[in-house]
Amino acid sequence: MIDIRISDCNKSYGTLKVLKNIDLEIERGEFIVLLGPSGCGKSTLLHIVAGLDRLTSGTIEIGGRDVTDVEPKDRDIAMVFQSYALYPTMSVRRNMEFGLRMRGKPLSEIRPLVEEKARMLHIDHLLDRRPSQLSGGQRQRVAIGRALVRDPKVFLFDEPLSNLDAKLRASMRTEIKKLHQSLGTTAIYVTHDQLEAMTLATRMVVMKAGEIQQVGKPEEVYHRPVNLFVADFLGNPGMNFMRGQIRLDGGRVSADVGAAMLPLDGYAFAMPPSDGQAVVVGLRPESVQPATGQAPAGSEPFVLTLKPLLTEHTGSDNLVVLEMGDQEIVGKFPTDPPPKLGEPVTVGFDLSRLSVFDAATERRL
Amino acid sequence: MRRFFQRHVSQIALSPSLALIAIFLYGFIGYTVAVSTTTSKAFPRFDNFVGLEQYWRLFHTPRWHVAFTNMFLFGGLFLLVTISLGLIIAILIDQRIRAESFFRSIVMYPMAMSFVVTGIIWQWLLNPTLGIEVMVHQLGFESFRLDWLTNPNTVIWALVIAAFWQGCGLVMALFLAGLRGIDEDIWKAAAVDGIPAWRVYVFIVIPMLAPVFLTVVVLLSLSIVRAFDLVVALTNGGPGVSSDLPSVFMFDMAFRRTNLGLSAASAVVMLGTVLAILIPYLYAETRERA
Ligand SMILES: Nc1ncnc2c1ncn2[C@@H]1O[C@H](COP(=O)(O)OP(=O)(O)OP(=O)(O)O)[C@@H](O)[C@H]1O
Ligand SMILES: [Mg+2]
């Protein structure tokens, strides 16, 4: 069942087009993450769903009702902000109560509700404090609690965790995930942290300059990016890109990337390649590993002997820069044994993870 | 020797101004206190110590009572009117109106004028034979009367209005800066929560402006105690002594009635009033920092 439908939505500030023909359908209970570089219009899209910004053209439906011209308070949504946006002059309890009180709900009903949600978020001992007397993580819990007590149809999150330190962010991330699993409320979540996007999303939306690039399950977007931008934007360390040409030889397809011919027989081409077509072949560092003798299940073994130029120790892995003709690629190697610089090693490529892009259109082939 | 200079360069650089402040500010405060314990007339003399007698006389002078009460009356009304209207204007300007800087300049403009000019302008405007009264008569409302300047019961309002006209800009600017400093997200959260704008102002935004209120009250209070030029230019203390303020009283005693001792006593009482306002403020400020 479609819960939110964004149809042909445009937003301009003067001549600046911030959102261009956005179309998105969100099922009930989905956790949608909007991901993209700074300034690509994620917050704007979220604000439009909330009704805090007017759209220039297009329509928004929530729960089957056209809410394009409906005030935020009547859209049955709740929102959590990056800056928490707690009311600083009120206690935590009043912060959580205030919205419901304004809606005329009797205090006798609000009180138990607030206590229950506060217990759920482990902030019940903080109810009588002011926001200024809380830590960042506690403040964000209160902000989430304020959204929860409203029991809305849709949760909107605008980078709720980006003011927290890495450790707290990770634990809050899992809590938000648990919360969503237990409540099952539809949510839209804006972030530019890929890890948050990959772990939280049931589907993610990658945006660039006001346009949706790709919508899909996190694994799908990660492993089958539709264009070079998405491929490059996701992943840390970033995907390896090798420039080359398609070679059609008899019934066989391969990509000539200078130092090697990468067989593409197993590759599911979306459009048929032509001989000599300029392409960019992408392969993530974790698909470039020291050869173990056996190939990963279901793919043919493909090995090359390459010279390590540089290694970076990240704690759990060694990132190894390998010389490949006149190009360089990065592989993710185990820390033990450390590769010796300048001494060629046999490297296995997991070709089932290849992505091939047209060099001119930058789209996936 | 060089090391001594290097280590103490900031103290050395500050010492001339510290010395000047010590002499001309604290030195003369002490001098005034000393004068207030004598019966000095036109010139200060220290051979006739009378202790607190001048203070006793001060508080038995009816004119001082009028002046001192006026200060609180004028001050209270001025604070109330300026803060409430200044805040309302700031809130109106904060509504992202068109031509905002135009309205801001209009409200701020009187600030650029000296109190003497303000006093003279309002003296003309309120003068029954020149100003607003004549204008309204010419419009045909013959029965209209505007006798604030000549009626001892209402003359204080003339002072309040003129002082408001001058002070409103500053208050508005401070409040506007405070309003603009409030996180946009608070407004958005309130919109999503469905809180009407006036309630957001009353319950959330205005309480958040508490520090601005404190600053405004202190700034205005100090200007109330200091108010002198406005009264001299607008009413000269009249009619009679009905619009007298302590500063006018002090000036009169010192330079027209040749009663330096009494004048000094009134100056010391004014200083006490200022300190009574300032000390709690400074205390609150330093405690906030700590
Ligand atoms: N009120 C406004 N007036 C003009 N331009 C605006 C306004 N608000 C946003 N923009 C522009 O719209 C674009 C998208 O802004 P938006 O806040 O949606 O980006 P974002 O994807 O949320 O970025 P970030 O990750 O930095 O939060 C930006 O280029 C921004 O400059
Ligand atoms: Mg944003």
XYZ file of C-alpha atoms in Angstrom, chain B residues 25-208:
184
model
C 36.383 58.493 37.754
C 36.962 57.002 41.164
C 38.940 60.026 42.394
C 36.099 62.391 41.669
C 33.480 60.012 42.984
C 35.370 60.097 46.262
C 35.666 63.897 45.976
C 31.906 64.197 45.452
C 31.211 62.010 48.462
C 33.560 64.231 50.466
C 31.832 67.414 49.249
C 28.462 65.936 50.217
C 29.559 65.889 53.862
C 30.233 69.664 53.893
C 28.113 72.782 53.671
C 29.926 73.935 50.511
C 28.053 76.650 48.650
C 29.384 77.956 45.309
C 32.816 76.393 45.769
C 33.909 73.218 47.495
C 35.227 73.828 51.013
C 36.340 71.162 53.403
C 36.552 73.139 56.655
C 32.940 72.624 57.639
C 32.260 68.918 58.033
C 28.593 68.213 58.820
C 28.424 64.442 58.366
C 25.175 63.222 56.821
C 23.277 66.456 57.372
C 23.054 67.201 53.633
C 21.377 63.834 53.085
C 18.896 64.599 55.856
C 18.163 67.937 54.198
C 17.907 66.296 50.784
C 15.219 63.919 51.914
C 13.334 66.803 53.527
C 13.327 68.881 50.355
C 9.914 68.527 48.653
C 11.403 69.234 45.242
C 13.794 66.287 45.596
C 10.851 64.078 46.435
C 9.086 65.182 43.272
C 12.261 64.559 41.246
C 13.010 61.192 42.834
C 9.414 59.945 42.481
C 9.339 61.227 38.923
C 12.392 59.179 38.128
C 10.561 55.996 39.095
C 7.299 57.085 37.496
C 8.982 58.190 34.281
C 11.300 55.210 34.432
C 8.558 52.662 34.968
C 6.352 54.032 32.223
C 9.292 54.463 29.869
C 10.483 50.889 30.451
C 7.002 49.477 30.009
C 6.167 51.432 26.865
C 9.569 51.100 25.198
C 10.050 47.413 25.906
C 6.549 46.334 24.946
C 6.310 48.458 21.807
C 9.942 47.815 20.879
C 9.307 44.091 21.120
C 6.088 44.307 19.125
C 7.793 46.312 16.372
C 10.687 43.838 16.323
C 8.232 40.937 16.009
C 6.391 42.692 13.177
C 9.635 43.403 11.333
C 10.708 39.796 11.908
C 7.787 38.531 9.784
C 10.024 38.650 6.675
C 8.173 41.721 5.488
C 8.923 43.502 2.272
C 11.212 46.555 2.479
C 12.408 45.435 5.872
C 15.512 47.617 5.885
C 13.344 50.646 5.107
C 11.196 50.100 8.190
C 14.225 49.251 10.261
C 15.880 52.528 9.289
C 12.743 54.506 10.112
C 12.593 53.059 13.598
C 16.325 53.401 14.146
C 16.610 56.934 12.790
C 15.746 58.891 15.967
C 18.637 57.119 17.662
C 21.023 59.143 15.540
C 19.726 62.349 17.107
C 20.804 63.897 20.360
C 18.300 64.105 23.183
C 18.354 67.893 22.893
C 17.095 67.714 19.317
C 14.480 65.123 20.328
C 13.394 67.394 23.165
C 13.034 70.411 20.889
C 11.155 68.458 18.217
C 8.638 67.182 20.729
C 8.387 70.581 22.382
C 7.239 71.960 19.034
C 4.945 69.043 18.322
C 3.267 69.251 21.721
C 3.188 73.056 21.859
C -0.519 74.036 21.855
C 0.104 77.049 19.599
C 2.411 75.376 17.051
C 2.189 71.624 16.884
C -0.225 68.758 16.654
C -3.030 70.651 18.381
C -3.028 73.404 15.740
C -2.845 70.816 12.979
C -5.874 68.942 14.279
C -7.746 72.234 14.703
C -7.047 73.060 11.066
C -8.509 69.690 10.138
C -11.714 70.916 11.757
C -11.671 69.293 15.187
C -11.863 72.518 17.183
C -12.426 70.872 20.541
C -9.178 68.858 20.389
C -6.818 69.704 23.225
C -3.276 68.484 23.734
C -1.969 70.158 26.866
C 0.524 67.547 28.057
C 3.337 70.055 28.370
C 1.343 72.537 30.424
C -0.558 70.121 32.661
C 1.516 68.983 35.671
C -0.393 65.689 35.820
C 0.358 64.633 32.262
C 3.688 66.281 31.578
C 5.430 63.035 32.520
C 3.798 61.394 29.486
C 5.399 63.987 27.235
C 8.771 62.898 28.590
C 7.880 59.230 28.181
C 6.773 59.656 24.581
C 9.831 61.639 23.560
C 12.190 59.233 25.311
C 10.364 56.272 23.765
C 10.646 57.840 20.320
C 14.372 58.097 20.823
C 14.983 54.789 22.587
C 12.652 52.516 20.655
C 15.133 51.981 17.809
C 17.820 50.542 20.035
C 15.378 48.285 21.854
C 13.864 47.114 18.584
C 17.320 46.395 17.152
C 18.329 44.364 20.193
C 15.119 42.345 20.151
C 15.295 41.845 16.399
C 18.843 40.544 16.707
C 17.631 38.206 19.440
C 14.712 37.002 17.326
C 16.955 36.433 14.339
C 19.315 34.453 16.533
C 16.645 31.871 17.282
C 17.178 28.593 15.498
C 14.944 28.304 12.427
C 14.368 24.671 13.304
C 12.496 25.670 16.472
C 9.934 27.406 14.296
C 9.738 24.404 12.012
C 9.344 22.015 14.931
C 6.565 24.222 16.278
C 4.865 24.290 12.878
C 4.938 20.494 12.693
C 3.711 20.283 16.291
C 0.857 22.576 15.313
C 1.596 25.392 17.749
C 0.087 28.711 16.621
C 2.590 31.516 16.055
C 1.436 33.681 18.972
C 1.841 30.762 21.352
C 5.329 30.093 20.013
C 6.178 33.716 20.811
C 4.606 33.678 24.259
C 5.755 30.262 25.476
C 8.985 29.653 23.588
C 10.540 32.614 21.808
C 10.022 35.414 24.331
C 11.294 33.300 27.253
C 14.332 32.539 25.097
